[in-house]
Amino acid sequence: MSISSAETAGKAIVPIGGQAKKKQGWNRFKQYYLGPIIAFLLFMTLWEIVPTMFGLKHFIFPKPSDVYKAAIDDWSILSAAIQITVVESLIGFAVSAVVGILLSVLLASSKIMERSIYPYAIILQTIPVVAVAPIVVIWFGAGYKSIVVISFLIGFFPVISNTLMGLNSVDKNMDELFTLYNASKWKKMLKLRIPAAMPYIMAGLKISCTLSIVGAIVGEYVAGIGGGKGGLGYAITVAAIQVKTPFLFACGIAAAILGIGFYLIVGTFAKWALGSWHESAMKVER
Amino acid sequence: MAGTAEKRLVAFDHVSKMFSTGTLALSDIHFTIQEGEFVSFLGPSGCGKSTALRMVAGLAEPTTGLVTVNGKTPKQLVRESNDIAFVFQDANLLPWRTVLDNVVLPMELRGGSRKEHKETALHALEMVGLKDHMKAHPRQLSGGMKMRVSIARALAAKPKLLLMDEPFAALDEITRQSLQMELLDIWQKEKMTVLFVTHNVYEAVFLSSKIVVMSARPGRVSSINDVDLPYPRELGMRTTPKFSEYVDLASGHLEHGADRRGLG
Ligand SMILES: Nc1ncnc2c1ncn2[C@@H]1O[C@H](COP(=O)(O)OP(=O)(O)O)[C@@H](O)[C@H]1O
Ligand SMILES: [Mg+2]
């Protein structure tokens, strides 16, 4: 048993011939993609038909074609808004990631620190950020800075809670193994705890990246534009006031697409970073 | 035995261990182990085998009494050298490291030249027959192969004392047999001392030059038996009358210990 597995382990998958490969691709497409595509088309058709049937005005319930037209007509406003929101949430996310991971490592390196500080991090987290957002605006002024801070406040907690959980998830035997080889606390952190926490860190980053977009849009609601042009949140506020409902829909859909895109990018990065070892990042092996 | 001059390596000096939960895991353990021996700790689950072994590695402290290795406390020895190596029941490999990098780890943590470490590690992997898999990751290996890597990691640092806590308990019988043979082979070649925890009487008799039989509640030594079967040992020995005698002897002490526990 151990010999046969010794021979098969680690070998590359046998390549499949062109014809078979094409067939497999089609099967895969049928299994995973065909259903969602049909559902999407049906949904769009229904959405197009229903408002017409009930005679709903486009500013009450716009059809997909209205939304599409609004997006094209005001594309310059929409694309500028998207760009601004992307930059804000990227900065918010980056700060969440860096501060979250560094602070976790710091807290995890001392049990006393963790026990005394982490409970407050949890309490802080339970305060709804929307409720404190006006204070952020008072402190950091209307505009960019406040928006990034709010995005950070929303995106930061998943990083710290996941990273801390990961750093503390180290198997007791592993820890003792390092003790037996006289590893310093710092070496344990670097060569054992941080690598062991990687899957947790990546999970935290995946949650945080979509939240940072939510944070940026919420931030724009309360902190406005402050000098420059506004992002998606600001565009939504303006569209609502002017009852440009189709454009409002377009902004909302753009925000959703942004979130999905961001999630996919971070997810791909996570897969790459976990690379060779973690199960959730592994291809199915049977 | 391997023909080394008799020298005391490990000493349990009236060692007791009471956990904070109130469990008396070990009660007045007192014996010594000579250099070059292959000693098994045999006993039912919960009799304190792991606790005793962990004390030799400095991973647990006696409540009373003293454990010394080579005249020093285990903690001191661990600080100074890689003389003590430990193999756990689950192979305990770092999943993000390749086989080679797992074996390099103990040396890497001590510092020094990466190139030398790599050579030593490759040599250790050769001993356990896994040189070809140096680039694989643990998840690509079978249970037996993982245990081999774990043994190679322990051996790479050239320990004087190899501690093993039920290393083969989770393996299938065939894999276990081949690993037992390999372990004996390596033990004789490398001239180290092995402390081997098991609850399997046959395994203890087959491997050991000396068996420490323990009993539970509280954990104590019920007998120490020398096994005078010649090395190298062969699988065929398992069916000889002499082998059965030793099995009976050790089993007897196990039961005797259990009886006393029943009465107490
Ligand atoms: N860290 C611990 N805290 C409290 N009790 C423990 C601890 N470790 C072991 N014990 C207890 O000590 C006894 C001996 O345990 P152990 O040495 O693991 O036995 P064995 O390895 O022979 O199965 C058991 O009753 C166990 O429950
Ligand atoms: Mg045990």
XYZ file of C-alpha atoms and ligand atoms in Angstrom:
578
model
C 0.000 0.000 0.000
C 2.692 2.410 0.920
C 4.685 1.437 -2.138
C 1.919 1.978 -4.653
C 0.984 5.309 -3.157
C 4.648 6.194 -3.159
C 4.621 5.778 -6.889
C 1.450 7.640 -7.670
C 1.911 10.503 -5.250
C 3.027 13.781 -6.729
C 2.691 12.736 -10.351
C 1.192 15.066 -12.895
C -2.293 14.346 -14.168
C -2.227 12.486 -17.455
C -2.986 14.926 -20.283
C -6.226 14.362 -22.141
C -6.409 14.330 -25.958
C -7.864 17.317 -27.869
C -11.204 15.740 -28.768
C -11.873 14.449 -25.271
C -10.810 17.747 -23.806
C -13.356 19.641 -25.918
C -16.070 17.252 -24.803
C -15.035 17.648 -21.186
C -15.114 21.425 -21.566
C -18.682 21.247 -22.907
C -19.743 18.970 -20.041
C -18.242 21.345 -17.569
C -20.004 24.249 -19.233
C -23.306 22.370 -19.098
C -22.835 21.464 -15.453
C -21.667 24.735 -14.008
C -22.470 27.632 -16.324
C -25.476 26.797 -18.473
C -27.965 26.905 -15.593
C -26.940 30.302 -14.235
C -26.881 31.806 -17.737
C -30.411 30.617 -18.511
C -31.630 31.850 -15.117
C -30.047 35.233 -15.775
C -31.667 35.594 -19.208
C -35.061 34.560 -17.828
C -34.733 37.038 -14.988
C -33.819 39.895 -17.331
C -36.714 39.071 -19.638
C -39.185 39.006 -16.742
C -37.786 42.259 -15.395
C -38.221 43.822 -18.840
C -41.797 42.553 -19.237
C -43.273 43.113 -15.786
C -42.949 46.947 -15.546
C -44.409 47.239 -19.077
C -47.309 44.969 -18.187
C -48.226 46.946 -15.089
C -47.439 50.239 -16.745
C -44.880 51.259 -14.097
C -43.100 54.535 -14.777
C -39.350 54.315 -15.300
C -38.639 56.539 -12.289
C -40.572 54.129 -10.059
C -39.347 50.832 -11.450
C -37.003 51.075 -14.437
C -36.626 48.249 -16.938
C -33.164 46.817 -17.710
C -33.200 48.731 -20.983
C -33.839 51.995 -19.079
C -30.953 51.216 -16.733
C -28.680 50.372 -19.647
C -29.619 53.573 -21.442
C -29.025 55.651 -18.306
C -25.619 54.060 -17.818
C -24.629 54.835 -21.409
C -26.038 58.383 -21.387
C -24.297 59.352 -18.160
C -21.287 57.118 -18.673
C -18.801 59.916 -17.957
C -20.364 60.551 -14.529
C -20.691 56.832 -13.782
C -17.153 55.900 -14.768
C -15.685 58.795 -12.798
C -17.723 57.763 -9.751
C -16.578 54.166 -10.087
C -12.950 55.231 -10.279
C -13.233 57.322 -7.147
C -14.959 54.575 -5.170
C -12.401 52.027 -6.335
C -9.520 54.176 -5.125
C -11.194 54.913 -1.783
C -12.038 51.313 -1.052
C -8.629 50.116 -2.212
C -6.943 52.428 0.263
C -9.434 51.480 2.968
C -8.833 47.805 2.277
C -5.055 48.155 2.200
C -5.048 49.982 5.528
C -7.428 47.374 7.014
C -5.171 44.571 5.866
C -1.894 46.081 7.024
C -3.152 47.424 10.359
C -5.261 44.323 11.002
C -2.447 41.871 10.392
C 0.229 43.863 12.223
C -1.988 44.480 15.222
C -2.949 40.798 15.352
C 0.681 39.720 15.326
C 1.390 42.206 18.074
C -1.550 41.058 20.194
C -0.839 37.377 19.593
C 2.776 37.728 20.653
C 1.666 38.461 24.186
C -1.191 36.661 25.906
C -1.567 39.504 28.387
C -1.879 42.075 25.615
C -4.399 39.963 23.771
C -6.504 39.370 26.863
C -6.513 43.032 27.795
C -7.033 44.634 24.403
C -8.998 42.215 22.222
C -12.264 42.461 24.218
C -12.344 46.176 23.467
C -11.803 45.484 19.790
C -14.906 43.307 19.916
C -16.915 45.973 21.751
C -15.781 48.599 19.255
C -16.922 46.314 16.469
C -20.453 46.138 17.843
C -20.849 49.909 17.490
C -22.510 50.420 14.095
C -20.080 52.392 11.974
C -22.940 54.327 10.382
C -23.708 55.688 13.835
C -20.197 56.984 14.444
C -19.582 58.114 10.877
C -20.551 61.739 11.589
C -17.872 61.842 14.306
C -15.336 60.605 11.793
C -16.394 63.453 9.516
C -15.969 65.948 12.355
C -12.475 64.625 13.055
C -11.207 64.111 9.538
C -13.277 66.649 7.617
C -15.716 66.051 4.755
C -14.268 64.121 1.823
C -11.603 61.637 0.991
C -9.949 61.131 4.361
C -13.155 60.445 6.234
C -14.379 58.068 3.551
C -11.171 56.043 3.716
C -11.352 55.983 7.518
C -14.943 54.717 7.455
C -14.022 52.109 4.853
C -11.146 51.054 7.101
C -13.361 50.879 10.205
C -15.755 48.526 8.454
C -13.125 46.394 6.736
C -10.661 46.098 9.577
C -12.410 43.812 12.041
C -12.708 40.687 9.889
C -8.972 40.876 9.291
C -8.005 41.144 12.939
C -10.483 38.558 14.211
C -9.544 36.015 11.554
C -5.809 36.607 11.821
C -5.877 36.290 15.598
C -7.883 33.100 15.356
C -5.348 31.751 12.875
C -2.329 32.720 14.945
C -3.882 30.921 17.909
C -4.911 27.889 15.882
C -1.467 26.326 15.963
C -1.509 22.689 16.931
C -0.068 22.070 20.416
C 2.276 19.369 19.172
C 3.667 21.668 16.489
C 4.263 24.322 19.079
C 6.091 21.815 21.283
C 8.163 20.666 18.351
C 9.421 24.217 17.928
C 10.053 24.481 21.662
C 12.091 21.301 21.476
C 14.260 22.846 18.801
C 14.772 25.869 20.999
C 12.948 28.240 18.642
C 12.579 31.783 19.992
C 9.167 33.383 20.264
C 9.945 35.442 17.218
C 10.972 32.421 15.139
C 7.852 30.583 16.218
C 5.805 33.531 15.011
C 7.601 33.757 11.693
C 7.996 30.095 10.810
C 5.010 28.527 12.500
C 2.217 30.812 13.586
C 2.046 33.172 10.619
C 2.215 30.403 7.997
C -0.369 28.418 9.963
C -2.598 31.494 10.047
C -2.418 32.111 6.292
C -5.735 30.427 5.401
C -7.446 32.431 8.154
C -5.781 35.659 7.051
C -6.905 35.068 3.482
C -10.470 34.356 4.625
C -10.396 37.624 6.565
C -9.114 39.548 3.562
C -11.861 38.113 1.354
C -14.548 39.349 3.747
C -12.798 42.653 4.281
C -12.428 43.527 0.601
C -16.157 43.575 -0.100
C -16.836 45.346 3.183
C -14.360 48.061 2.267
C -16.542 48.922 -0.747
C -19.617 49.040 1.477
C -17.574 51.268 3.794
C -16.553 53.609 0.995
C -20.148 54.016 -0.222
C -21.470 54.575 3.307
C -18.632 57.032 3.785
C -19.702 58.920 0.672
C -23.294 59.131 1.947
C -22.183 60.898 5.115
C -18.953 62.605 4.113
C -20.024 63.846 0.678
C -17.487 64.885 -1.886
C -15.346 67.419 -0.114
C -13.905 69.380 -3.028
C -13.362 66.813 -5.788
C -15.923 64.748 -7.666
C -17.984 62.199 -5.782
C -17.918 58.424 -5.908
C -20.744 55.927 -6.357
C -22.297 56.705 -2.991
C -22.461 60.369 -3.838
C -23.793 59.634 -7.327
C -26.528 57.492 -5.757
C -27.503 60.296 -3.367
C -27.709 62.804 -6.217
C -29.648 60.405 -8.455
C -32.129 59.785 -5.645
C -32.703 63.489 -5.075
C -33.219 64.099 -8.804
C -35.384 60.952 -9.073
C -33.086 59.618 -11.804
C -34.074 56.114 -10.790
C -32.588 54.269 -13.805
C -29.218 55.890 -13.135
C -29.540 55.015 -9.433
C -30.034 51.388 -10.461
C -27.002 51.619 -12.722
C -24.900 52.899 -9.794
C -26.135 50.102 -7.543
C -25.353 47.461 -10.133
C -21.929 48.997 -10.708
C -21.246 48.787 -6.951
C -22.272 45.134 -6.941
C -20.055 44.319 -9.917
C -17.229 46.159 -8.196
C -17.699 44.044 -5.071
C -17.753 40.805 -7.020
C -14.676 41.802 -9.021
C -12.803 42.806 -5.907
C -13.740 39.535 -4.226
C -12.592 37.505 -7.215
C -9.248 39.309 -7.346
C -8.579 38.810 -3.639
C -9.807 35.217 -3.924
C -7.371 34.527 -6.755
C -4.578 36.124 -4.781
C -5.499 33.981 -1.759
C -5.441 30.832 -3.855
C -2.032 31.781 -5.165
C -0.665 32.718 -1.749
C -1.869 29.499 -0.136
C -0.594 27.749 -3.217
C 0.640 24.325 -2.548
C -0.829 23.346 0.733
C -4.108 24.478 2.126
C -7.130 22.337 1.454
C -9.575 25.094 0.628
C -7.135 26.229 -2.030
C -6.563 22.745 -3.345
C -7.939 21.441 -6.576
C -10.231 18.497 -6.050
C -8.123 15.406 -5.620
C -9.859 12.099 -5.539
C 23.003 -4.741 22.838
C 24.901 -2.537 20.432
C 28.113 -3.070 22.363
C 28.567 0.410 23.780
C 30.225 0.933 27.136
C 27.530 1.020 29.829
C 26.824 4.644 30.516
C 23.817 6.100 32.179
C 21.936 8.452 29.844
C 18.470 9.037 31.302
C 17.648 8.979 34.982
C 14.228 9.206 36.657
C 14.919 10.057 40.280
C 11.785 9.479 42.378
C 9.639 11.357 39.915
C 5.990 12.131 40.565
C 3.623 14.244 38.544
C 0.365 15.686 39.797
C -1.614 17.750 37.294
C -3.463 20.816 38.449
C -6.670 18.857 37.820
C -5.670 16.585 40.706
C -4.730 13.620 38.497
C -1.701 11.802 39.844
C -0.234 10.870 36.451
C 3.033 9.422 37.769
C 3.883 8.187 41.204
C 7.472 7.738 42.372
C 9.097 6.645 39.106
C 12.675 5.599 39.731
C 14.946 3.959 37.176
C 17.772 4.668 34.752
C 18.350 4.032 31.073
C 21.774 3.201 29.659
C 23.207 4.747 26.541
C 22.494 2.746 23.398
C 19.432 0.969 24.723
C 16.100 0.588 23.001
C 13.604 1.028 25.815
C 9.834 0.686 25.477
C 7.336 2.173 27.887
C 4.459 -0.285 27.805
C 1.159 0.271 29.535
C -2.567 0.878 29.178
C -3.840 4.226 28.019
C -3.722 6.856 30.756
C -0.901 5.295 32.756
C 1.402 8.264 32.209
C 3.629 7.016 29.381
C 3.359 10.243 27.427
C 3.869 12.308 30.543
C 7.059 10.415 31.367
C 8.361 10.822 27.826
C 7.492 14.510 27.716
C 9.479 15.003 30.909
C 12.555 13.562 29.228
C 12.091 16.149 26.477
C 11.618 18.978 28.966
C 8.041 19.503 27.752
C 6.668 18.666 31.213
C 8.139 19.224 34.666
C 8.012 16.709 37.521
C 6.022 17.828 40.552
C 8.579 16.140 42.768
C 11.810 14.360 41.885
C 14.193 14.987 39.030
C 14.665 13.838 35.447
C 18.155 14.153 34.002
C 19.615 13.387 30.598
C 23.357 13.063 30.444
C 23.509 14.620 33.900
C 21.698 17.773 32.797
C 18.091 18.853 32.979
C 16.280 18.233 29.691
C 15.476 21.949 29.392
C 19.157 22.807 29.578
C 20.058 20.158 27.027
C 17.368 21.364 24.632
C 18.691 24.897 24.900
C 22.196 23.812 24.066
C 21.799 21.145 21.421
C 19.612 18.994 19.218
C 20.561 15.946 21.283
C 16.933 15.150 22.022
C 14.463 14.503 19.218
C 10.774 13.728 19.554
C 8.469 11.868 17.189
C 4.762 12.348 17.839
C 1.945 9.952 17.032
C 0.676 12.091 14.210
C 3.583 12.956 11.985
C 3.241 16.634 12.806
C 4.623 17.959 9.541
C 4.241 21.547 8.440
C 1.775 21.307 5.537
C 3.164 24.384 3.781
C 6.684 23.002 3.608
C 7.998 20.390 1.228
C 9.299 17.100 2.594
C 12.867 18.365 2.346
C 12.095 21.661 4.081
C 10.308 19.819 6.870
C 13.402 17.750 7.503
C 15.623 20.822 7.340
C 13.513 22.633 9.965
C 15.254 21.549 13.202
C 18.652 22.539 11.805
C 17.293 25.732 10.280
C 15.975 26.802 13.685
C 19.441 26.371 15.154
C 20.999 28.457 12.392
C 23.943 27.694 10.126
C 24.533 26.962 6.477
C 21.500 26.065 4.409
C 23.601 23.986 2.012
C 24.930 21.778 4.798
C 21.459 21.383 6.258
C 20.160 20.289 2.902
C 22.817 17.631 2.553
C 22.175 16.289 6.042
C 18.448 16.275 5.388
C 18.878 14.408 2.117
C 20.960 11.817 3.894
C 18.233 11.366 6.505
C 15.584 11.056 3.802
C 17.704 8.441 2.092
C 17.753 6.429 5.319
C 13.961 6.266 5.358
C 13.751 5.710 1.600
C 12.057 8.974 0.693
C 14.761 10.861 -1.142
C 12.716 10.780 -4.346
C 9.862 12.573 -2.606
C 11.839 15.498 -1.242
C 9.852 18.001 -3.302
C 6.434 16.609 -2.398
C 4.141 18.249 0.139
C 2.871 16.283 3.146
C -0.680 16.047 1.802
C 0.621 14.062 -1.158
C 1.999 11.346 1.122
C 0.407 8.305 2.736
C 0.323 7.949 6.523
C 3.353 5.686 6.552
C 5.339 8.041 4.366
C 4.465 10.982 6.594
C 5.729 9.057 9.593
C 8.932 8.308 7.694
C 9.437 12.012 7.039
C 8.810 12.704 10.698
C 11.469 10.142 11.644
C 13.876 11.587 9.090
C 13.318 15.035 10.597
C 14.128 13.670 14.041
C 17.212 11.854 12.772
C 18.590 14.668 10.642
C 19.712 16.636 13.667
C 21.743 13.608 14.831
C 20.112 13.204 18.234
C 21.682 11.147 21.022
C 18.236 10.366 22.325
C 15.210 9.631 20.174
C 11.845 9.840 21.942
C 8.840 8.309 20.190
C 5.278 8.523 21.483
C 3.211 5.731 19.897
C 4.608 6.630 16.482
C 3.124 3.670 14.634
C -0.220 3.402 16.432
C -2.180 5.010 13.609
C -0.641 2.931 10.818
C -1.849 -0.264 9.196
C -0.139 -3.504 10.177
C 1.990 -3.926 7.050
C 3.286 -0.378 7.089
C 3.929 -0.698 10.809
C 6.040 -3.815 10.320
C 8.234 -2.254 7.677
C 8.691 0.866 9.771
C 9.622 -1.230 12.801
C 12.321 -2.982 10.784
C 13.616 0.324 9.426
C 13.671 1.868 12.865
C 15.717 -1.021 14.302
C 18.074 -0.748 11.359
C 18.599 2.965 11.887
C 18.949 2.558 15.651
C 21.781 0.082 15.172
C 23.514 2.144 12.513
C 23.286 5.468 14.305
C 24.069 4.093 17.774
C 21.567 6.267 19.553
C 19.247 5.600 22.457
C 15.541 5.170 21.780
C 12.655 5.614 24.214
C 9.563 4.200 22.608
C 6.060 4.511 24.003
C 3.530 1.859 23.003
C 0.487 0.036 24.309
C 1.186 -2.941 22.034
C 2.925 -5.831 23.817
C 4.150 -7.463 20.586
C 5.622 -4.228 19.356
C 7.400 -3.672 22.659
C 8.937 -7.152 22.713
C 9.904 -7.078 19.055
C 11.708 -3.757 19.230
C 13.149 -3.384 22.681
C 16.223 -4.357 24.585
C 14.342 -3.366 27.713
C 10.645 -2.971 28.519
C 9.342 -0.715 31.267
C 5.855 -1.981 32.093
C 3.608 0.638 33.634
C 0.202 0.548 35.256
C -2.410 3.234 35.736
C -4.091 5.233 38.498
C -1.652 6.253 39.730
C 0.873 5.715 36.936
C 3.805 3.707 38.186
C 6.377 1.206 36.983
C 5.202 -2.318 37.692
C 8.276 -4.080 36.270
C 11.350 -3.637 34.125
C 12.260 -6.559 31.856
C 15.338 -7.101 29.710
C 14.592 -8.707 26.366
C 17.481 -10.985 25.452
C 16.527 -11.650 21.873
C 19.452 -11.065 19.494
C 19.693 -8.128 17.099
C 19.171 -7.739 14.201
C 15.647 -8.914 14.819
C 13.673 -10.592 12.078
C 9.963 -10.877 11.552
C 10.279 -14.673 11.920
C 11.200 -14.254 15.576
C 7.599 -13.395 16.362
C 6.612 -17.023 16.216
C 9.449 -18.426 18.344
C 8.720 -19.768 21.851
C 11.162 -17.314 23.380
C 9.290 -14.378 21.864
C 6.018 -15.714 23.286
C 7.660 -16.067 26.683
C 8.557 -12.386 26.707
C 5.081 -11.457 25.509
C 3.557 -13.548 28.305
C 5.893 -12.025 30.851
C 5.085 -8.449 29.850
C 1.355 -9.187 29.582
C 1.478 -10.758 33.011
C 2.929 -7.635 34.506
C 0.351 -5.543 32.674
C -2.496 -7.627 34.125
C -0.881 -7.762 37.526
C -0.710 -3.980 37.530
C -4.352 -3.826 36.476
C -5.357 -6.277 39.247
C -3.695 -4.221 41.886
C -5.473 -1.223 40.555
C -8.767 -3.111 40.816
C -8.084 -3.961 44.445
C -6.837 -0.506 45.365
N -2.139 18.405 30.684
C -2.821 17.576 31.482
N -3.653 18.059 32.418
C -4.341 17.233 33.233
N -4.273 15.906 33.197
C -3.463 15.342 32.298
C -2.705 16.142 31.376
N -1.970 15.332 30.587
C -2.288 14.076 30.982
N -3.161 14.071 32.011
C -3.690 12.895 32.710
O -2.597 12.164 33.214
C -2.777 10.780 33.009
C -1.644 10.217 32.183
O -1.717 10.753 30.879
P -0.717 10.329 29.721
O 0.667 10.544 30.178
O -1.135 11.030 28.486
O -1.027 8.778 29.591
P -0.692 7.762 28.412
O 0.225 8.423 27.451
O -0.080 6.573 29.087
O -1.995 7.394 27.786
C -4.133 10.611 32.377
O -5.068 10.300 33.383
C -4.435 11.956 31.785
O -5.804 12.209 31.783
Mg -0.034 8.897 25.374
